[in-house]
XYZ file of C-alpha atoms in Angstrom:
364
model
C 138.140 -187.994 70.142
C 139.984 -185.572 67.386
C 137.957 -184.056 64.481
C 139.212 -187.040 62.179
C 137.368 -189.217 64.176
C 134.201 -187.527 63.528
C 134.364 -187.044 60.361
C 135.120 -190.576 59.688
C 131.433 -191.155 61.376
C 130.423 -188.587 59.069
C 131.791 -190.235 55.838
C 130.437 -193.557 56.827
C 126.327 -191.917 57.369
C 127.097 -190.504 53.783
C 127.767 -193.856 52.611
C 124.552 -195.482 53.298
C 123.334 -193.135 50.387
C 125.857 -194.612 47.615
C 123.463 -195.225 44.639
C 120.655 -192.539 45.810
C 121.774 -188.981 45.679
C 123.186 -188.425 42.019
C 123.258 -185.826 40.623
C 124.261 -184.727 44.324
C 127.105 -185.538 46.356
C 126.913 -187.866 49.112
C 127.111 -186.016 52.503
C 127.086 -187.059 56.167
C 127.044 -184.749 59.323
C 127.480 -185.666 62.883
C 126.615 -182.762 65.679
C 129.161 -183.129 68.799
C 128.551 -181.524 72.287
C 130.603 -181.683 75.153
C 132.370 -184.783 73.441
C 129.227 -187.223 72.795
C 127.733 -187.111 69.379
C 123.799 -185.594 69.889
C 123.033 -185.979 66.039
C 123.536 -187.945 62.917
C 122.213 -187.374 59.483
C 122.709 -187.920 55.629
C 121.468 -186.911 52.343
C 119.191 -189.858 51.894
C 118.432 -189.138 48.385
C 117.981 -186.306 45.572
C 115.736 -183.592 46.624
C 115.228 -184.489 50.588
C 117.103 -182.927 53.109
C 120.634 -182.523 53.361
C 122.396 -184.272 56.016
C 122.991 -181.311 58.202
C 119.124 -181.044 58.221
C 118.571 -184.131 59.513
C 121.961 -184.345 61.998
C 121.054 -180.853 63.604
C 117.026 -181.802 63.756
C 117.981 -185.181 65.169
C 120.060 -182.741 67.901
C 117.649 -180.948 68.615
C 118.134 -178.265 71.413
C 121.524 -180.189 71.990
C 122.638 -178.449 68.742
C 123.366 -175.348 70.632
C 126.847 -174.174 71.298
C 127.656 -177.820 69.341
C 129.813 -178.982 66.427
C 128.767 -179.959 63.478
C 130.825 -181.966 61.184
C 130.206 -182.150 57.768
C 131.940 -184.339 54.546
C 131.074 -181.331 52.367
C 130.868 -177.859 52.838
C 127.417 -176.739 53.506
C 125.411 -174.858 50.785
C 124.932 -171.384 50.790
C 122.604 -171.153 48.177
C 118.540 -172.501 47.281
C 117.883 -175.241 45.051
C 115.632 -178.450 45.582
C 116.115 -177.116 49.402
C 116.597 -173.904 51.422
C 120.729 -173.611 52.292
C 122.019 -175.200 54.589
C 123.834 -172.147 56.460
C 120.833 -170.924 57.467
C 120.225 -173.829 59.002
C 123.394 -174.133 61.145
C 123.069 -170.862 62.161
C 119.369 -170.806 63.548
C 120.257 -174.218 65.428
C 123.449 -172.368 67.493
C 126.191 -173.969 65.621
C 129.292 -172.636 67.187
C 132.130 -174.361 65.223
C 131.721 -176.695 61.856
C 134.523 -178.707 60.396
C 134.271 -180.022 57.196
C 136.333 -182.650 55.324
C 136.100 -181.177 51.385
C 134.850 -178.132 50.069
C 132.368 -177.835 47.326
C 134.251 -178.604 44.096
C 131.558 -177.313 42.257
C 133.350 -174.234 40.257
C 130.317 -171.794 40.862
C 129.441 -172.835 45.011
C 133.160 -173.472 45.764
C 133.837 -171.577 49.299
C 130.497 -170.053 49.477
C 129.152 -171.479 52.213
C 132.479 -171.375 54.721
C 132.562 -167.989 53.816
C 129.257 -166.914 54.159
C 130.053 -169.145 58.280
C 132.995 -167.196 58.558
C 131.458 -163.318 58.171
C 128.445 -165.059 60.406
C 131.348 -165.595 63.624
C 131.012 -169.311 63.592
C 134.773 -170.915 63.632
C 135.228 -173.171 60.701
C 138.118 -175.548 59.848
C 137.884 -177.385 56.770
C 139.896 -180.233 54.814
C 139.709 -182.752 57.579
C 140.191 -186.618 56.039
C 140.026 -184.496 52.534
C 141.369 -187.001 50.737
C 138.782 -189.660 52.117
C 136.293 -186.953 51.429
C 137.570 -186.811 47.614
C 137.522 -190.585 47.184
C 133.845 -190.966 48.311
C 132.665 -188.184 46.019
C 134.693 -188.924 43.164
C 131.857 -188.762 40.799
C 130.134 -185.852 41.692
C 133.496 -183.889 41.848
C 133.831 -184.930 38.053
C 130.398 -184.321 36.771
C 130.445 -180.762 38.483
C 133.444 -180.276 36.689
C 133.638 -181.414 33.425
C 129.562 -182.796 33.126
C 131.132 -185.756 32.082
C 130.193 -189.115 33.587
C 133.030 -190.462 35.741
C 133.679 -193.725 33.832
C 134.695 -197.489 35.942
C 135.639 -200.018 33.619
C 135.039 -203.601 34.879
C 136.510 -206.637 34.230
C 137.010 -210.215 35.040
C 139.749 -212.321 33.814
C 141.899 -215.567 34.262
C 145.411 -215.465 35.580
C 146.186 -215.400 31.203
C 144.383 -212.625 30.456
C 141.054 -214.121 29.158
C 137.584 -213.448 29.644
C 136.362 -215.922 27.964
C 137.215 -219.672 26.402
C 137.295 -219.987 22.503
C 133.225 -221.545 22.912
C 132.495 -217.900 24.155
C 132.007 -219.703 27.658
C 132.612 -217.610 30.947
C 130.537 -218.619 33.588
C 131.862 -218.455 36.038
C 135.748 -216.894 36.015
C 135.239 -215.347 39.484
C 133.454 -216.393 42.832
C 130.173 -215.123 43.927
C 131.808 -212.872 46.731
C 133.409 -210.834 43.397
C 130.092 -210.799 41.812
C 128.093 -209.291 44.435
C 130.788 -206.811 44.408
C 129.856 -206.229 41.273
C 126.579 -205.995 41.488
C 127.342 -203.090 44.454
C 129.181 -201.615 41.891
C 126.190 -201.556 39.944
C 123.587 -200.136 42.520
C 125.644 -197.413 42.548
C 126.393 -195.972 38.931
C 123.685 -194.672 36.963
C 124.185 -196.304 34.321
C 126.065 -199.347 33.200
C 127.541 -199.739 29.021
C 128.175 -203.143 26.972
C 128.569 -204.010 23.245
C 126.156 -205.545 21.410
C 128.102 -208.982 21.145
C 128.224 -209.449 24.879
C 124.558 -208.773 24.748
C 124.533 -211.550 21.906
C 126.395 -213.968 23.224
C 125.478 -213.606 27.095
C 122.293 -212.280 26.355
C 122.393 -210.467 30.216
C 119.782 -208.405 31.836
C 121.943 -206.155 33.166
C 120.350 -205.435 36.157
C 120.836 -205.346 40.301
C 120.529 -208.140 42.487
C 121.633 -208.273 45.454
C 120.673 -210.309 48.546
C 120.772 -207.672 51.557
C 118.975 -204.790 50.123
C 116.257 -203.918 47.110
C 119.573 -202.374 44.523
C 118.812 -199.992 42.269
C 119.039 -200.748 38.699
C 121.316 -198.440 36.569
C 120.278 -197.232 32.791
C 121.554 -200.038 30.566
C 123.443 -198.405 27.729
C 124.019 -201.132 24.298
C 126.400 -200.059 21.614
C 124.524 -201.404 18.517
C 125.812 -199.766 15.432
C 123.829 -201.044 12.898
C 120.734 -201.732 15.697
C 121.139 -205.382 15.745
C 119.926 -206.507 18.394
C 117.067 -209.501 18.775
C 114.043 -207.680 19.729
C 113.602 -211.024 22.281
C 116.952 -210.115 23.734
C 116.474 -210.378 27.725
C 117.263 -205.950 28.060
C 114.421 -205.610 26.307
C 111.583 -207.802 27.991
C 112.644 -206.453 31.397
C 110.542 -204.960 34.491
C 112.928 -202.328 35.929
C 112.272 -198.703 36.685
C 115.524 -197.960 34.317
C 115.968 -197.425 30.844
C 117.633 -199.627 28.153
C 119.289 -197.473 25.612
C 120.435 -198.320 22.543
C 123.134 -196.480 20.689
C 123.668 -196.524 16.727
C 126.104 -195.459 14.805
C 123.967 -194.820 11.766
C 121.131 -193.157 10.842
C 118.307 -195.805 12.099
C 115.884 -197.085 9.617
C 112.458 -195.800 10.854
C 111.223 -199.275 11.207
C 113.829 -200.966 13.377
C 113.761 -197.726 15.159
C 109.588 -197.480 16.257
C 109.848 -201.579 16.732
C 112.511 -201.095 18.998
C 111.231 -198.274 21.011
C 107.632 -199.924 20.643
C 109.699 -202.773 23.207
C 110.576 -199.994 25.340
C 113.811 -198.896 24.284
C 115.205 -195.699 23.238
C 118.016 -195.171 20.126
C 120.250 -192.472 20.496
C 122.508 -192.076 17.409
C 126.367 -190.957 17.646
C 128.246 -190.191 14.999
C 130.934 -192.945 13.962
C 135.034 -192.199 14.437
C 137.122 -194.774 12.461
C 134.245 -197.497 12.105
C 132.986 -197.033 15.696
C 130.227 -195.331 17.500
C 132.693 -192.482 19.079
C 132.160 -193.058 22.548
C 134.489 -189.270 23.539
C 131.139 -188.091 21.587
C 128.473 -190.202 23.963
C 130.305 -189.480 26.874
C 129.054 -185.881 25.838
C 125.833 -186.736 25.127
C 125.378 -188.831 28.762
C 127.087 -185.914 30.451
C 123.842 -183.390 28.940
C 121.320 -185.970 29.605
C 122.391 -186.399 33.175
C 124.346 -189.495 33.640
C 126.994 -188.717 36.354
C 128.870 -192.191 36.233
C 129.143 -195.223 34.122
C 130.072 -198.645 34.544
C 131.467 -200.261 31.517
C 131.797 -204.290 31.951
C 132.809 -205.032 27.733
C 133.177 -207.107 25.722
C 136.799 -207.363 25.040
C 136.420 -204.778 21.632
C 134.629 -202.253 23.996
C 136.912 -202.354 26.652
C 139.977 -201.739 24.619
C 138.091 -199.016 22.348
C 137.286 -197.291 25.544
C 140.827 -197.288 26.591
C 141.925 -196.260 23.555
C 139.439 -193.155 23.838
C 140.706 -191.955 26.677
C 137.362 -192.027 28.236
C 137.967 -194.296 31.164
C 139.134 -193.193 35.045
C 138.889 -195.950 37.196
C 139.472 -199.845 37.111
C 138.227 -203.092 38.722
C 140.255 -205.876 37.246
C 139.575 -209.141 39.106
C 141.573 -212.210 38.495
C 140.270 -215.847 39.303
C 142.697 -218.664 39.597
C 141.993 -220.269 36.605
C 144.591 -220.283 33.888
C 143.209 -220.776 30.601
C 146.287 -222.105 29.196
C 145.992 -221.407 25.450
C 145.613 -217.886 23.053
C 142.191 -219.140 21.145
C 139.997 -217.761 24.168
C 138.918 -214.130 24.829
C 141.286 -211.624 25.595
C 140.347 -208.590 27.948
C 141.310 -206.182 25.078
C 140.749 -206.978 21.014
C 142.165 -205.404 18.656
C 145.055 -203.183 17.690
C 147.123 -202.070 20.916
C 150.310 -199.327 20.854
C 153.616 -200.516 19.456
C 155.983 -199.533 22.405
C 155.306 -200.450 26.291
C 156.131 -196.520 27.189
C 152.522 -196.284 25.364
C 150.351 -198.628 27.173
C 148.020 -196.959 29.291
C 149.247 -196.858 33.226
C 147.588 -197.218 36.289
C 148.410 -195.153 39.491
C 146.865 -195.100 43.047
C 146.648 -199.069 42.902
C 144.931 -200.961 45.691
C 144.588 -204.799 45.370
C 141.856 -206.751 47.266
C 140.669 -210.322 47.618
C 137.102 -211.861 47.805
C 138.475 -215.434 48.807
C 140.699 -216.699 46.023
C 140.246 -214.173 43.539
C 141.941 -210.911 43.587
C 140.946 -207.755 42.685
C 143.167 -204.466 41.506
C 141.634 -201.036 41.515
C 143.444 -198.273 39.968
C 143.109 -194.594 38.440
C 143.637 -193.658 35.278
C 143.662 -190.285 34.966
């Protein structure tokens, strides 16, 4: 087997993490001797042991002489846990190939360095790309500490989300919505506008049928604080926070009843009649929030566009045609006056959960 192969194994360990590790990356390691792998690992979750931990202890005295390959480069520094170079080089490491190094502007190189000046051959930027895609996120919030933003959103063949009764259950299968709800387990939070909460009155929350998901911070754009204090967010049991975002000063009285239900009211300033979301993405960023998922209405999706704020896309498409303009468009309200404007899509990949299709794309 070739080093790709490995590391493959490697990125599919970190994977069982998705959902658990934020702020961290995901990481997997695999330890390799003599051509049979000896030990697996993975960062299981914020502040337990990093994956080569737990692939070199699972090796055991097999780790001597070994391989160890790695999705990220190994830290050389102490934070929640002692680095991880230390570790590879009590255990006998004798080469370590890694797929990305640490994006993080103040780590970067670090730990391959400190390997090199320690004799152990490294070889890094193996299935990088693959590496990059996983750990999208976490390369963004190291970055910029900006939440990496997915925008969701499910539409007829016409471009509507919804007939003119406000009726949209259901546009897309169940296969798409438990896709979803993946999607959900692992963001840390997950955005909607007050009218969606309104009209739909959600709860915003996990469910899936193979594993206990993890509920992500629900995040309501309420302007004026609207919202019926018997609105389903706010009567749930969930280990995650409902937060509810005005874009005026709150009147003390909404505000205690409101956080007497549990919630909490941020306020960000307005731009142009609108809570500025460039502004909250600022504010989520300094509180902690890695990545969003934003799933609308139709007036949040196309202000969030419009801000600039988004960098990835689900779009999924049922085969229903809607067949008239009084429903829901995706997007509401003004859009650019030229084509050459309209905001474009690159690295597309399209996929289908039975009849419906899905396209996911990069923005930026």
């Amino acid at each position: 087997m070739d080093d790709s192969y490995y590391i493959k194994t490697a990125l599919h360990l970190a994977e069982k993490a998705r959902g658990y590790t934020a702020p961290n990356p995901m990481v997997g390691a695999v330890v390799v001797k003599d051509g049979k792998v000896v030990g697996k690992g993975w960062h299981e979750a914020v502040g337990k042991a990093h994956a080569e931990v737990n692939a070199i202890d699972n090796a055991g005295v097999f780790a001597k002489n070994a391989t160890l390959y790695v999705t990220l480069e190994p830290c050389n520094h102490t934070g929640r846990t002692p680095p991880c170079t230390q570790k590879i080089l009590d255990a006998g490491i004798k080469r370590v190939v890694v797929a990305l190094e640490d994006p993080n502007p103040d780590v970067k190189g670090g730990g391959i360095n400190f390997l090199k000046t320690k004799g152990i051959d490294v070889l890094s930027g193996v299935c990088r790309k693959d590496a990059e895609k996983q750990n999208e996120v976490f390369i963004k919030y190291v970055k910029t500490r900006r939440p990496f933003v997915i925008l969701k959103c499910a539409s007829t063949l016409d471009g509507r989300i919804a007939a003119k009764t406000g009726d949209s259950k259901w546009i897309t299968n169940s296969k798409s919505r438990e896709f979803v709800h993946e999607l959900r387990h692992g963001v840390d939070a997950i955005m909607v506008g007050i009218d969606t909460v309104k009209k739909d009155n959600p709860s915003l929350t996990t469910r899936l049928d193979h594993k206990k998901g993890k509920d992500p911070i629900r995040i309501i754009l309420d302007t004026n604080l609207s919202i019926d204090e018997n609105a389903r967010v706010l009567q749930l049991e969930s280990d995650s926070d409902t937060v509810l975002v005005s874009g005026s000063p709150a009147k003390e009285a909404i505000k205690a009843k409101l956080e007497s239900k549990g919630a909490k009211v941020v306020e960000i300033a307005k731009k142009n009649g609108l809570i500025d979301l460039d502004s909250l993405m600022d504010h989520l960023g300094k509180s902690g929030i890695t990545s969003l998922l934003i799933e609308g209405g139709s007036r949040v999706i196309a202000s969030s566009f419009s801000a600039g704020i988004v960098d990835k896309i689900y779009f999924f498409f049922g085969p229903k045609i809607m067949g008239g303009d009084d429903g829901t468009p995706v997007c509401r309200g003004p859009g650019p006056d030229l084509i050459a404007n309209c905001t474009s899509v690159k690295d597309i990949s399209v996929r289908r959960f039975d009849d419906d299709i899905m396209i996911e794309g990069y923005i930026r």
